[in-house]
Amino acid sequence: MESISSRAPATTRHLEVERKFDVVESTPAPSFDGLAPVARVSQSPAQTLDAVYFDTAGRDLAAHRITLRRRTGGTDAGWHLKLPVGPDARTEIRAQLGESGDDNVPPGLRDVVLAIARDRPLVPVAHICTTRIVHTLYDANDAALAEFADDRVTASAGGTDTEQQWREWELELAEHAASPGSADEHTLTRLSRRLLDAGAVPAGHASKLARTLGSSVVELKSAAVEHDSVHQAVAEQIEALLEWDRALRSDSPDSVHQVRVTIRQIRSLVQASPAAFGLSEDAQILDELRDLAAVLGTARDAEVLGDRYTKALDALPQQLVRGPIRSRLVDGARDRYRSGWQASLAVMRSEHYFRLLDGLDALVAAEALTPTPGARQLAEATIADGYKHVRKRVKAAAAADAGDHDLALHQIRKSAKRLRYTAAATGQMKVSEAAKEIQTLLGDHQDSVVSRVHLAEQANEAHTAGEDTFTYGLLYHQEADLAAQCEQQLHTALKSLDKAVHKALRRRSGLGGSAGHR
């Protein structure tokens, strides 16, 4: 598959921190005289900015507070994709206009929002023309602090002949100062007071597009709020998946891991009580989530091993690091990560992935196969069932022979992980924390298992190539020692979980007695 980067115009990213204000036509522009940070103000000639906004027919981008436009005029003509970061901040990704200036959205921008738009066309939904006068505010060192824009807007939504006209003000920090939570936001607040004193009021809409489209945009209010806490938790994780999807596409640090964790959280929560989501226990969507996590696993496993070997080799005295071991272990892991990341992208640009996302959207709105219990009963059921599953896996591990022991421990980890997520979703944080401890211990154990297999394979290849394999053996024994330590701590972690579950169920039901086999 041809990569997005090879066929798309170059994009640039900018952090935009701004506030918008509604103002009536007759209001005079504010004065910034007397404000300590402002040494001088310059005014630019009026600009005419002509923008066409794009979205799906269902306004999916707008529902996520995302705007995509093609704008001509002004100093930054081009394609602009704006993604929310916080109350006042957005990341703006820009691409140059095509030679024809047509309605074809640049592939690099479309790819960023692919998890939201999916295979639905991005079409013009609004036309907004702005006459803008910009005042640039400078500090004593003649560095730009902020820009104040006085905008007169004419707008129309796609498919209508009705025009809207209004005036608004925008106050935006200079890019070098645009950092959410920074001291410069105090400057933004001080400047904003001048606008309020001049007669402006905080804008009633997040963007010009939101005001233009008005009630045609359906706000993202999940039906999960009408159900229970597990539904709500799944809805929140689906939103997190869409955000981490964007990060993965730009290869942001830890993004593969976060997408995979989010997928597993969704799967664990649904698997804990499938009937509450209108699903059977063998629902296909559970298999699809598992398969997607497996695809991401190639890149994630390589990322984990690369980091693991880097730290282990750095910690060894140099005289104990023999042969081209860094090339084989660390560089090789990086190559596998890149290959796995590209394979993950291919899947996440497929129709099958889009339909999986559609299925997740439908999940939280689905009616239960049986009446959904109240929050208290649901918490008791999911925690009790999840704990029972953990104990079952513990017994299986105790009975497993040496060849199956590592796999049996891995099964305990998966059950503990599911219990952790459902306990957190139902507000039982002590149970969640105890289950997390087991998950972490056995996660380290499993990483050690995978690492030892890989070390043995690489040692064999190094030996065949006539290389010194001493360091491979040293790392192998370090991993074996780590695995043994994890197993030694498991008994204590299981006792802590037993105690946490016992207290949680006794507190909720008012019953005494044990939560299960200790």
Coordinates of C-alpha atoms in Angstrom, one line a residue, residues 320 322-325 328 455-476:
L320 CA 30.3 -7.5 29.7
R322 CA 30.3 -8.3 23.8
G323 CA 29.8 -8.5 20.1
P324 CA 27.2 -6.6 17.9
I325 CA 24.5 -7.4 20.4
R328 CA 20.8 -7.5 16.8
L455 CA 17.2 -14.0 23.3
A456 CA 17.6 -17.7 22.7
E457 CA 16.7 -17.3 19.0
Q458 CA 19.1 -14.3 18.6
A459 CA 21.9 -16.2 20.5
N460 CA 21.6 -19.1 18.0
E461 CA 21.8 -16.7 15.1
A462 CA 24.8 -14.9 16.6
H463 CA 26.5 -18.2 17.3
T464 CA 26.0 -19.3 13.7
A465 CA 27.5 -16.0 12.5
G466 CA 30.6 -16.6 14.7
E467 CA 29.7 -13.9 17.2
D468 CA 30.4 -13.8 21.0
T469 CA 27.2 -15.0 22.7
F470 CA 28.2 -14.4 26.3
T471 CA 26.0 -11.3 26.9
Y472 CA 22.9 -13.2 25.5
G473 CA 23.3 -15.7 28.3
L474 CA 23.8 -13.0 30.9
L475 CA 20.6 -11.3 29.8
Y476 CA 18.7 -14.6 29.7

